[in-house]
Amino acid sequence: MRMSQLLAPTLRETPGEAEIPSHQLLLRAGMMRKTAAGMYTYLPLGWRVLRKIMEIIREEMDAKGGQELLMSIVQPAELWRETGRWDEYGEEMFRLKDRNGREFCLGPTHEELITALVRADVRSYRQLPLLLYQIANKYRDEIRPRFGVIRGREFIMKDLYSFDRDEAGLDQSYWKMYDAYTRIFRRVGLTTRAVEADSGAIGGDVTHEFMVLAEAGEAAVVYCTSCDYAANTEKAESVAPAPAGPGSAVPPFEPVATPNVRTLDELTRFLGVAPDRVVKTLIYEADGQPVAAVVRGDHELNEVKLKRVLGATTLTMAGAAVVERVTGAPVGFAGPVGLKGVRIIADPWALAVEDAVAGGNAVDTHLRHVQPGRDWQADVVADIRTVTAGEPCPRCGGTLASARGIEVGQIFKLGTKYSQALGATYLDEQGQARPIVMGCYGIGVSRTMAAIIEQHHDDHGIIWPVSVAPYHVIIVPVMYEDKQQREAAEQLYEELSAAGVEVVLDDRDERAGVKFKDADLLGFPLRITIGPKALKEGQVELKSRDGRMEERVPLDATVQRVVAWIEDNTPQA
Ligand code: ATP
Ligand code: MG
């Protein structure tokens, strides 16, 4: 490709709307343009990157026995009504009507459609397992589209669905996909963490999110610095302590007057105790029923965990009236001792605090010398707090760290949720109808492109990994009008192209500085500079965009060197 012909309209200034590097650089490098909030047109270079990512995904999906198909984006409402998701999905769904008033949506995901397909066309156990996937646009009317293609309203997703006879089959499909995802993300040059995540409403099911650790990430992740344990903060566990002993040396609990002391800060200052000597009681309403959640003073209660423990559909903090009814005191004085008529859910760390301070369930009153087990009991003991950096890893005892992550993929054991709702069954060996056991597996393709830039850029621009670079090499003659330079450049351009190298020739009548700047911004992995000095000695300069290689090579050895460098520097699974 000749630079003079390439549609890559670069921008000198960073567009004001772009907050993070990938968004800024995709716009500045002329790889995409916005059509509407959260919707983009991909220009030739951006589209080449996406095609490479998609090709790697295809290879890995096919290698696991995946079969590619393409489903319609416009989906009939009736199917979504069968699973109840037409109403559940809410405002994120783009809805439309045809000329006859029939309702449709633009697919935000395709479980309904693919399950209906399999329901109609798969009959026998002999046809299973089945791994079906597509790569296509998805539509979600996100409240806050942002960060360019990281959170778009129209975006490219690879979605695969697995259909198995039973749980054991699903387990195999699941770990196949886990392996494929690990390979895909390595091959596109990403460092990811497979993170255990909360599966939301369908509790108990297994799911992993593949996270790119990056500042711009919207999710909080906890990971071990020694082993590969990693989890969403909503899910992360640490090592639970043993409960406190009988407390024979602890004096009987007694009330202390704490006038107007409501917050933990005020309490610790007033009584001169450390926050980890306090047990904190929070009153919630779970599906309308009040419950008391008890955590150690310095710990943060995790509502996602609490909700899961309770198996609740809704969980909200109780209002002042409910708190008063349950504890007999205004907000700020709840405690587990003598608390009646509500279930007490306690975190193990709260039950390990000896000689604690707790709320007294009376106005302006706290209790001291509270001994768990002796003075109060929990109805349920469960991990309901948020793990923080520095705690020991639940797997290996190493140290946990926390980071922000961009979710580039998610794999999910669905079980029979959709096959049951839609009646997708197969006949087993005995001729018995059984629901098909399903899994779903998504990769955000356009988000992946942005995540790659988040991990591979510098102040000058993008540094594409070889595997996804729009072109491998750019040839920059310092002065294209110079006959000698032009001829050397043209010859190399032809030889490299013939050797299968994807190459751009900067044949523009521009100053060398401008051409170098553009080459850096666009991020081609390798630059070949043809300048008068080296050329006099029959040489050219090779420089890798990541700065790790810089050498002079004889003109006639350049193709060989370039081909070898590309091979050596392509990320492997
Ligand atoms: P998120 O939590 O980021 O909203 P999600 O969990 O709703 O994502 P999934 O339904 O699991 O997303 O979709 C599979 C993949 O599609 C995600 O892992 C992500 O990479 C990508 N994706 C989801 N929503 C968007 C979006 N609005 N823009 C770009 N990519 C997206
Ligand atoms: Mg997800």
mmCIF file of C-alpha atoms in Angstrom, residues 50-60 62 135 187:
data_model
loop_
_atom_site.group_PDB
_atom_site.id
_atom_site.type_symbol
_atom_site.label_atom_id
_atom_site.label_comp_id
_atom_site.label_asym_id
_atom_site.label_seq_id
_atom_site.Cartn_x
_atom_site.Cartn_y
_atom_site.Cartn_z
ATOM 1 C CA LEU A 50 -10.115 -5.940 13.431
ATOM 2 C CA ARG A 51 -9.919 -8.473 10.617
ATOM 3 C CA LYS A 52 -6.680 -9.836 12.043
ATOM 4 C CA ILE A 53 -8.184 -10.158 15.509
ATOM 5 C CA MET A 54 -11.231 -11.895 14.009
ATOM 6 C CA GLU A 55 -9.039 -14.259 12.010
ATOM 7 C CA ILE A 56 -7.124 -15.306 15.128
ATOM 8 C CA ILE A 57 -10.430 -15.846 16.923
ATOM 9 C CA ARG A 58 -11.734 -17.939 14.009
ATOM 10 C CA GLU A 59 -8.631 -20.112 13.959
ATOM 11 C CA GLU A 60 -8.905 -20.839 17.666
ATOM 12 C CA ASP A 62 -12.363 -23.739 14.634
ATOM 13 C CA ILE A 135 -18.741 -12.677 14.641
ATOM 14 C CA ARG A 187 -1.807 -14.302 20.232
#
